[in-house]
Short mmCIF file of C-alpha atoms and ligand atoms in Angstrom, two decimals:
data_model
loop_
_atom_site.label_atom_id
_atom_site.label_comp_id
_atom_site.label_asym_id
_atom_site.label_seq_id
_atom_site.Cartn_x
_atom_site.Cartn_y
_atom_site.Cartn_z
CA ALA M 1 -2.30 42.12 -16.62
CA THR M 2 1.00 40.34 -16.06
CA ASP M 3 1.50 37.25 -18.21
CA ILE M 4 2.57 34.09 -16.42
CA VAL M 5 3.35 30.51 -17.43
CA VAL M 6 2.61 27.76 -14.89
CA LEU M 7 4.53 24.46 -14.86
CA ILE M 8 2.87 21.39 -13.32
CA SER M 9 3.32 17.63 -13.01
CA GLY M 10 0.16 16.52 -11.26
CA SER M 11 -3.19 17.44 -9.78
CA GLY M 12 -2.78 21.16 -10.29
CA SER M 13 -4.73 22.31 -7.25
CA ASN M 14 -2.30 25.22 -6.89
CA LEU M 15 -2.78 25.96 -10.58
CA GLN M 16 -6.54 26.07 -9.89
CA ALA M 17 -6.01 28.58 -7.08
CA LEU M 18 -3.97 30.73 -9.48
CA ILE M 19 -6.61 30.40 -12.22
CA ASP M 20 -9.35 31.45 -9.80
CA THR M 21 -7.44 34.52 -8.58
CA GLN M 22 -6.25 35.95 -11.90
CA ALA M 23 -8.56 38.98 -11.65
CA GLU M 24 -7.48 39.80 -8.07
CA THR M 25 -3.79 39.36 -8.76
CA ASN M 26 -3.93 41.17 -12.09
CA THR M 27 -2.39 38.18 -13.88
CA ARG M 28 -3.13 36.23 -17.01
CA ILE M 29 -2.03 32.60 -17.23
CA VAL M 30 -0.95 32.37 -20.86
CA ALA M 31 0.07 28.70 -20.82
CA VAL M 32 0.26 25.64 -18.59
CA ILE M 33 3.05 23.15 -19.31
CA SER M 34 3.23 19.63 -17.88
CA ASN M 35 6.02 17.07 -18.10
CA LYS M 36 3.40 14.37 -17.43
CA PRO M 37 0.68 13.70 -20.02
CA GLU M 38 -1.69 12.34 -17.35
CA ALA M 39 -1.51 15.41 -15.10
CA TYR M 40 -5.02 16.44 -14.05
CA GLY M 41 -3.90 20.07 -14.10
CA LEU M 42 -3.95 19.89 -17.92
CA ILE M 43 -7.72 19.37 -17.74
CA ARG M 44 -8.06 22.30 -15.35
CA ALA M 45 -6.17 24.46 -17.85
CA ALA M 46 -8.30 23.34 -20.78
CA GLN M 47 -11.48 23.98 -18.78
CA ALA M 48 -10.27 27.52 -18.14
CA GLY M 49 -9.48 28.03 -21.83
CA ILE M 50 -5.73 28.19 -21.22
CA PRO M 51 -3.32 26.55 -23.70
CA ALA M 52 -2.15 23.26 -22.14
CA VAL M 53 1.15 21.89 -23.38
CA ILE M 54 2.76 18.50 -22.71
CA LEU M 55 6.54 18.21 -22.85
CA GLU M 56 7.53 14.71 -21.82
CA HIS M 57 10.98 14.62 -20.29
CA GLY M 58 11.39 10.99 -21.35
CA GLN M 59 11.45 12.10 -24.99
CA TYR M 60 14.72 14.00 -24.50
CA GLU M 61 18.16 12.48 -24.34
CA SER M 62 19.38 14.51 -21.39
CA ARG M 63 18.21 16.80 -18.62
CA GLU M 64 19.93 19.67 -20.47
CA ALA M 65 18.07 18.92 -23.72
CA PHE M 66 14.73 18.78 -21.93
CA ASP M 67 15.38 22.04 -20.09
CA GLN M 68 16.38 23.76 -23.35
CA ALA M 69 13.15 22.62 -25.01
CA LEU M 70 11.16 23.72 -21.98
CA MET M 71 12.83 27.13 -22.03
CA GLN M 72 11.98 27.56 -25.71
CA GLU M 73 8.37 26.61 -25.12
CA ILE M 74 8.03 28.96 -22.12
CA ASP M 75 9.73 31.84 -23.91
CA SER M 76 7.42 31.51 -26.91
CA TYR M 77 4.72 32.90 -24.55
CA ASN M 78 7.02 35.69 -23.34
CA PRO M 79 5.83 35.60 -19.71
CA ALA M 80 7.00 38.06 -17.05
CA LEU M 81 6.91 35.27 -14.45
CA VAL M 82 7.29 31.48 -14.44
CA VAL M 83 5.40 29.71 -11.65
CA LEU M 84 6.29 26.17 -10.58
CA ALA M 85 3.18 24.54 -9.11
CA GLY M 86 3.97 20.95 -8.21
CA PHE M 87 6.48 20.67 -11.04
CA MET M 88 8.47 17.64 -9.93
CA ARG M 89 11.71 18.04 -11.87
CA ILE M 90 15.18 19.08 -10.81
CA LEU M 91 16.18 22.00 -13.03
CA THR M 92 19.59 22.64 -14.60
CA PRO M 93 21.54 25.80 -13.72
CA ALA M 94 21.13 26.98 -17.34
CA PHE M 95 17.37 26.92 -16.77
CA THR M 96 17.33 28.50 -13.31
CA ASP M 97 19.83 31.20 -14.39
CA HIS M 98 17.70 32.07 -17.42
CA TYR M 99 14.69 32.81 -15.17
CA HIS M 100 16.68 34.39 -12.35
CA GLY M 101 14.45 36.73 -10.37
CA ARG M 102 11.36 35.78 -12.37
CA MET M 103 10.54 32.23 -11.29
CA LEU M 104 8.73 31.16 -8.12
CA ASN M 105 8.22 27.73 -6.54
CA ILE M 106 6.00 26.46 -3.75
CA HIS M 107 7.45 23.86 -1.42
CA PRO M 108 5.45 22.03 1.27
CA SER M 109 7.71 22.64 4.27
CA LEU M 110 8.99 25.48 6.39
CA LEU M 111 12.21 25.95 4.43
CA PRO M 112 15.09 25.64 5.09
CA LYS M 113 13.69 22.55 6.80
CA PHE M 114 12.89 19.47 4.67
CA LYS M 115 14.10 20.31 1.20
CA GLY M 116 13.28 17.61 -1.37
CA LEU M 117 10.58 14.95 -1.21
CA HIS M 118 8.23 13.46 1.42
CA THR M 119 8.19 16.61 3.52
CA HIS M 120 5.09 15.73 5.55
CA ARG M 121 6.37 12.29 6.51
CA ARG M 122 9.75 13.73 7.45
CA ALA M 123 8.21 16.52 9.55
CA LEU M 124 6.20 13.90 11.47
CA GLU M 125 9.21 11.63 11.92
CA ALA M 126 11.28 14.54 13.20
CA GLY M 127 8.64 15.27 15.84
CA GLU M 128 8.09 18.82 14.59
CA GLN M 129 5.48 20.85 16.48
CA GLU M 130 4.97 23.12 13.48
CA HIS M 131 4.92 22.51 9.78
CA GLY M 132 3.90 24.50 6.73
CA VAL M 133 4.72 25.76 3.28
CA THR M 134 7.08 28.22 1.64
CA VAL M 135 6.97 30.19 -1.59
CA HIS M 136 10.48 31.06 -2.76
CA PHE M 137 12.39 32.39 -5.72
CA VAL M 138 14.04 29.59 -7.66
CA THR M 139 17.82 29.37 -7.89
CA SER M 140 20.14 26.53 -8.89
CA GLU M 141 20.17 25.29 -5.30
CA LEU M 142 17.28 22.82 -4.87
CA ASP M 143 14.57 24.44 -2.71
CA GLY M 144 17.25 26.90 -1.65
CA GLY M 145 16.24 30.25 -3.19
CA ALA M 146 15.13 33.29 -1.23
CA PRO M 147 11.89 32.73 0.70
CA VAL M 148 8.99 35.09 -0.04
CA ILE M 149 6.11 33.97 2.18
CA GLN M 150 5.39 31.09 4.55
CA ALA M 151 2.29 29.71 6.22
CA ARG M 152 2.63 27.68 9.43
CA ILE M 153 0.30 25.11 10.93
CA PRO M 154 0.53 23.19 14.19
CA VAL M 155 1.29 19.47 14.01
CA LEU M 156 -1.48 17.74 15.95
CA GLU M 157 -1.22 14.68 18.18
CA ASP M 158 -3.01 12.36 15.75
CA ASP M 159 -1.77 13.82 12.46
CA SER M 160 -0.88 11.45 9.65
CA GLU M 161 1.09 12.23 6.50
CA GLU M 162 -2.25 12.61 4.68
CA SER M 163 -3.91 14.87 7.24
CA LEU M 164 -0.87 17.14 7.34
CA GLN M 165 -0.68 17.25 3.57
CA LYS M 166 -4.34 18.28 3.36
CA ARG M 167 -4.03 21.09 5.90
CA VAL M 168 -0.82 22.37 4.32
CA LEU M 169 -2.44 22.34 0.87
CA VAL M 170 -5.24 24.63 2.12
CA GLN M 171 -2.53 27.13 3.10
CA GLU M 172 -0.74 26.71 -0.24
CA HIS M 173 -3.84 27.83 -2.09
CA ILE M 174 -3.94 30.99 0.04
CA ILE M 175 -0.29 32.06 -0.05
CA TYR M 176 0.64 31.27 -3.65
CA PRO M 177 -1.80 33.78 -5.16
CA VAL M 178 -0.59 36.36 -2.63
CA ALA M 179 3.05 35.95 -3.71
CA VAL M 180 2.17 35.86 -7.41
CA GLY M 181 0.06 39.00 -6.98
CA TRP M 182 2.94 40.81 -5.27
CA PHE M 183 5.23 39.96 -8.16
CA ALA M 184 2.68 40.82 -10.81
CA ASN M 185 2.13 44.21 -9.27
CA GLY M 186 5.82 45.06 -9.13
CA ARG M 187 6.08 44.77 -5.35
CA LEU M 188 8.26 41.66 -5.16
CA THR M 189 11.81 41.51 -6.50
CA LEU M 190 14.98 39.49 -6.01
CA GLN M 191 17.90 41.74 -5.12
CA ASP M 192 21.38 40.35 -4.44
CA GLY M 193 19.85 36.97 -3.64
CA ARG M 194 17.33 38.42 -1.20
CA ALA M 195 13.59 38.74 -1.71
CA CYS M 196 12.39 42.30 -1.41
CA LEU M 197 8.75 43.33 -0.82
CA ASP M 198 8.09 46.98 -1.57
CA SER M 199 11.26 48.50 -0.14
CA THR M 200 11.79 45.95 2.60
CA LEU M 201 14.20 43.01 2.53
CA LEU M 202 12.44 39.83 3.58
CA PRO M 203 14.20 37.46 6.02
CA GLU M 204 16.93 35.35 4.44
CA GLN M 205 15.97 32.21 6.34
CA GLY M 206 12.64 30.67 7.19
CA PHE M 207 10.40 33.02 9.16
C1 LIG E 301 1.98 20.75 -3.65
O1 LIG E 301 1.83 20.32 -2.31
C2 LIG E 301 3.32 21.45 -3.83
O2 LIG E 301 3.69 22.22 -2.72
C3 LIG E 301 4.22 20.27 -3.98
O3 LIG E 301 3.51 19.37 -4.81
C4 LIG E 301 2.11 19.55 -4.58
C5 LIG E 301 1.42 19.78 -5.89
O4 LIG E 301 0.03 19.78 -5.72
N1 LIG E 301 5.48 20.63 -4.59
C6 LIG E 301 6.62 20.01 -4.33
O5 LIG E 301 6.72 19.07 -3.58
C7 LIG E 301 7.82 20.58 -5.06
N2 LIG E 301 9.02 19.88 -4.67
P1 LIG E 301 -0.89 20.39 -6.86
O6 LIG E 301 -0.48 19.73 -8.18
O7 LIG E 301 -2.27 19.98 -6.44
O8 LIG E 301 -0.70 21.87 -6.89
#
């Protein structure tokens, strides 16, 4: 199996999807790390018998110092892949460079649309007819790395921020294990800034 470390800040429903699909994806989650002590995902990890680690960013004097400590903690598990699953921190270039080509993130929008926060609200406000979620490789550009897989949903007449968020989350739990499984099985790589599945370059922009 391919060893992975998952970083979370909150509920950890994506973490749960990854826990539940470890056999199918041929992965083993060797640690879960949260920057928030109250993150429910820590309980999910403990219930699955996975080491759950808290690294509070407030305990470090700078973003750089926190990222260095985080890197050390992650590397002590020697994972092949780092998976960001609702990890709500902006990462330093030293961190993103260190995991170049071996770190994935899931972002609740059809990137390159709506980078950053409050994606569902912003999609509604913009009058989008479609919305969705993107898994992408992580680079120093916030939510800007090469996209790997997207799921799209229609925006309905009476959608609210909450209803959209719920329907997008269902899709997240489907596509994240798919992307992680591709990587774990050697099918997904980052080549010259482009995601590559088997021998095929994936589209550079949202698709
Ligand atoms: C998910 O919707 C994920 O896409 C989003 O946070 C949520 C975490 O939920 N991530 C971001 O917004 C990253 N900028 P979860 O803790 O239940 O997996």
